[in-house]
JSON list of C-alpha atoms in Angstrom, two decimals:
[
{"chain": "A", "resi": 1, "resn": "MET", "atom": "CA", "xyz": [-8.41, -26.07, -8.40]},
{"chain": "A", "resi": 2, "resn": "ASP", "atom": "CA", "xyz": [-4.99, -24.59, -9.36]},
{"chain": "A", "resi": 3, "resn": "ILE", "atom": "CA", "xyz": [-3.28, -22.62, -6.90]},
{"chain": "A", "resi": 4, "resn": "ASP", "atom": "CA", "xyz": [-0.28, -20.32, -7.43]},
{"chain": "A", "resi": 5, "resn": "LEU", "atom": "CA", "xyz": [2.39, -19.82, -4.95]},
{"chain": "A", "resi": 6, "resn": "TYR", "atom": "CA", "xyz": [4.98, -16.98, -5.06]},
{"chain": "A", "resi": 7, "resn": "GLY", "atom": "CA", "xyz": [7.62, -15.54, -2.74]},
{"chain": "A", "resi": 8, "resn": "LYS", "atom": "CA", "xyz": [10.80, -16.62, -0.81]},
{"chain": "A", "resi": 9, "resn": "LEU", "atom": "CA", "xyz": [9.86, -20.27, -0.42]},
{"chain": "A", "resi": 10, "resn": "TYR", "atom": "CA", "xyz": [8.05, -20.63, -3.79]},
{"chain": "A", "resi": 11, "resn": "GLN", "atom": "CA", "xyz": [8.60, -19.75, -7.52]},
{"chain": "A", "resi": 12, "resn": "GLN", "atom": "CA", "xyz": [9.85, -16.27, -8.33]},
{"chain": "A", "resi": 13, "resn": "PRO", "atom": "CA", "xyz": [6.99, -13.71, -10.00]},
{"chain": "A", "resi": 14, "resn": "PRO", "atom": "CA", "xyz": [7.48, -13.61, -14.01]},
{"chain": "A", "resi": 15, "resn": "ASN", "atom": "CA", "xyz": [9.42, -10.28, -14.91]},
{"chain": "A", "resi": 16, "resn": "CYS", "atom": "CA", "xyz": [10.09, -9.48, -11.30]},
{"chain": "A", "resi": 17, "resn": "PRO", "atom": "CA", "xyz": [13.67, -9.21, -10.53]},
{"chain": "A", "resi": 18, "resn": "ARG", "atom": "CA", "xyz": [13.17, -9.84, -6.64]},
{"chain": "A", "resi": 19, "resn": "TYR", "atom": "CA", "xyz": [9.88, -10.52, -4.85]},
{"chain": "A", "resi": 20, "resn": "GLY", "atom": "CA", "xyz": [8.51, -7.42, -3.35]},
{"chain": "A", "resi": 21, "resn": "ALA", "atom": "CA", "xyz": [10.94, -5.25, -5.55]},
{"chain": "A", "resi": 22, "resn": "SER", "atom": "CA", "xyz": [8.11, -2.68, -6.62]},
{"chain": "A", "resi": 23, "resn": "ASP", "atom": "CA", "xyz": [4.37, -2.12, -6.44]},
{"chain": "A", "resi": 24, "resn": "ASP", "atom": "CA", "xyz": [4.16, -2.08, -10.19]},
{"chain": "A", "resi": 25, "resn": "CYS", "atom": "CA", "xyz": [5.88, -5.18, -10.36]},
{"chain": "A", "resi": 26, "resn": "GLU", "atom": "CA", "xyz": [3.60, -6.99, -7.93]},
{"chain": "A", "resi": 27, "resn": "ARG", "atom": "CA", "xyz": [0.64, -5.35, -9.52]},
{"chain": "A", "resi": 28, "resn": "GLU", "atom": "CA", "xyz": [1.56, -6.70, -12.99]},
{"chain": "A", "resi": 29, "resn": "PHE", "atom": "CA", "xyz": [1.99, -10.27, -11.83]},
{"chain": "A", "resi": 30, "resn": "GLN", "atom": "CA", "xyz": [-1.39, -10.34, -9.54]},
{"chain": "A", "resi": 31, "resn": "SER", "atom": "CA", "xyz": [-3.54, -8.43, -11.94]},
{"chain": "A", "resi": 32, "resn": "PRO", "atom": "CA", "xyz": [-5.07, -11.65, -13.27]},
{"chain": "A", "resi": 33, "resn": "TYR", "atom": "CA", "xyz": [-6.04, -12.87, -9.65]},
{"chain": "A", "resi": 34, "resn": "LYS", "atom": "CA", "xyz": [-9.10, -11.94, -7.78]},
{"chain": "A", "resi": 35, "resn": "PHE", "atom": "CA", "xyz": [-8.22, -13.12, -4.44]},
{"chain": "A", "resi": 36, "resn": "THR", "atom": "CA", "xyz": [-5.27, -13.52, -2.28]},
{"chain": "A", "resi": 37, "resn": "ILE", "atom": "CA", "xyz": [-4.00, -15.21, 1.25]},
{"chain": "A", "resi": 38, "resn": "ALA", "atom": "CA", "xyz": [-3.56, -12.31, 3.83]},
{"chain": "A", "resi": 39, "resn": "PHE", "atom": "CA", "xyz": [-2.74, -14.11, 6.69]},
{"chain": "A", "resi": 40, "resn": "GLU", "atom": "CA", "xyz": [-0.95, -11.86, 9.52]},
{"chain": "A", "resi": 41, "resn": "ASN", "atom": "CA", "xyz": [2.27, -13.48, 11.42]},
{"chain": "A", "resi": 42, "resn": "ASN", "atom": "CA", "xyz": [0.60, -12.71, 14.71]},
{"chain": "A", "resi": 43, "resn": "ASN", "atom": "CA", "xyz": [-3.57, -11.90, 15.30]},
{"chain": "A", "resi": 44, "resn": "CYS", "atom": "CA", "xyz": [-4.06, -8.97, 17.49]},
{"chain": "A", "resi": 45, "resn": "LYS", "atom": "CA", "xyz": [-7.21, -7.26, 18.16]},
{"chain": "A", "resi": 46, "resn": "GLY", "atom": "CA", "xyz": [-7.18, -3.82, 16.32]},
{"chain": "A", "resi": 47, "resn": "TYR", "atom": "CA", "xyz": [-4.06, -4.20, 14.48]},
{"chain": "A", "resi": 48, "resn": "VAL", "atom": "CA", "xyz": [-3.76, -4.74, 10.78]},
{"chain": "A", "resi": 49, "resn": "THR", "atom": "CA", "xyz": [-0.43, -5.03, 8.74]},
{"chain": "A", "resi": 50, "resn": "GLU", "atom": "CA", "xyz": [-0.15, -3.99, 5.01]},
{"chain": "A", "resi": 51, "resn": "LYS", "atom": "CA", "xyz": [-0.89, -7.53, 3.88]},
{"chain": "A", "resi": 52, "resn": "PHE", "atom": "CA", "xyz": [-4.57, -6.84, 4.11]},
{"chain": "A", "resi": 53, "resn": "TRP", "atom": "CA", "xyz": [-4.66, -2.92, 3.00]},
{"chain": "A", "resi": 54, "resn": "LYS", "atom": "CA", "xyz": [-2.17, -3.36, 0.14]},
{"chain": "A", "resi": 55, "resn": "LYS", "atom": "CA", "xyz": [-3.93, -6.47, -1.28]},
{"chain": "A", "resi": 56, "resn": "ALA", "atom": "CA", "xyz": [-7.53, -4.85, -1.02]},
{"chain": "A", "resi": 57, "resn": "ASP", "atom": "CA", "xyz": [-6.74, -1.28, -1.95]},
{"chain": "A", "resi": 58, "resn": "LEU", "atom": "CA", "xyz": [-3.65, -0.90, -4.32]},
{"chain": "A", "resi": 59, "resn": "TYR", "atom": "CA", "xyz": [-4.36, -4.34, -6.11]},
{"chain": "A", "resi": 60, "resn": "LYS", "atom": "CA", "xyz": [-7.92, -4.60, -5.97]},
{"chain": "A", "resi": 61, "resn": "MET", "atom": "CA", "xyz": [-8.04, -8.22, -4.71]},
{"chain": "A", "resi": 62, "resn": "VAL", "atom": "CA", "xyz": [-10.35, -9.75, -1.98]},
{"chain": "A", "resi": 63, "resn": "PRO", "atom": "CA", "xyz": [-8.01, -10.75, 1.11]},
{"chain": "A", "resi": 64, "resn": "ILE", "atom": "CA", "xyz": [-8.64, -14.06, 2.69]},
{"chain": "A", "resi": 65, "resn": "VAL", "atom": "CA", "xyz": [-7.90, -13.71, 6.40]},
{"chain": "A", "resi": 66, "resn": "MET", "atom": "CA", "xyz": [-7.57, -16.13, 9.35]},
{"chain": "A", "resi": 67, "resn": "THR", "atom": "CA", "xyz": [-9.31, -14.29, 12.00]},
{"chain": "A", "resi": 68, "resn": "ARG", "atom": "CA", "xyz": [-12.46, -12.82, 10.64]},
{"chain": "A", "resi": 69, "resn": "ASP", "atom": "CA", "xyz": [-13.50, -10.88, 13.69]},
{"chain": "A", "resi": 70, "resn": "ILE", "atom": "CA", "xyz": [-10.38, -8.54, 13.76]},
{"chain": "A", "resi": 71, "resn": "TYR", "atom": "CA", "xyz": [-11.30, -7.27, 10.34]},
{"chain": "A", "resi": 72, "resn": "GLN", "atom": "CA", "xyz": [-15.24, -6.92, 11.06]},
{"chain": "A", "resi": 73, "resn": "SER", "atom": "CA", "xyz": [-14.71, -4.27, 13.65]},
{"chain": "A", "resi": 74, "resn": "LEU", "atom": "CA", "xyz": [-12.73, -2.28, 10.87]},
{"chain": "A", "resi": 75, "resn": "ASN", "atom": "CA", "xyz": [-16.32, -1.61, 9.03]},
{"chain": "A", "resi": 76, "resn": "VAL", "atom": "CA", "xyz": [-14.55, -1.71, 5.36]},
{"chain": "A", "resi": 77, "resn": "ASN", "atom": "CA", "xyz": [-17.16, -0.79, 3.19]},
{"chain": "A", "resi": 78, "resn": "ASN", "atom": "CA", "xyz": [-18.55, -3.27, 0.62]},
{"chain": "A", "resi": 79, "resn": "SER", "atom": "CA", "xyz": [-16.93, -6.17, 2.45]},
{"chain": "A", "resi": 80, "resn": "LEU", "atom": "CA", "xyz": [-18.41, -9.80, 2.86]},
{"chain": "A", "resi": 81, "resn": "ASN", "atom": "CA", "xyz": [-19.31, -10.81, 6.70]}
]
């Protein structure tokens, strides 16, 4: 299985001047992907950052999370448990 890594420690996304520069740029280079790693820096009950919501809603990707029980309480429609 091939895994593509982008970000400050890895490669620069194609056609993006700077990672995170714009939603349009991120959406373009992430469009072929169905899944994304969306690990939080800290896991706190009842607190979820943009890493989850942005990937799921704006980019239509399935976020892979580290602590499932935090997200289960959100009752996200059509999510896998």
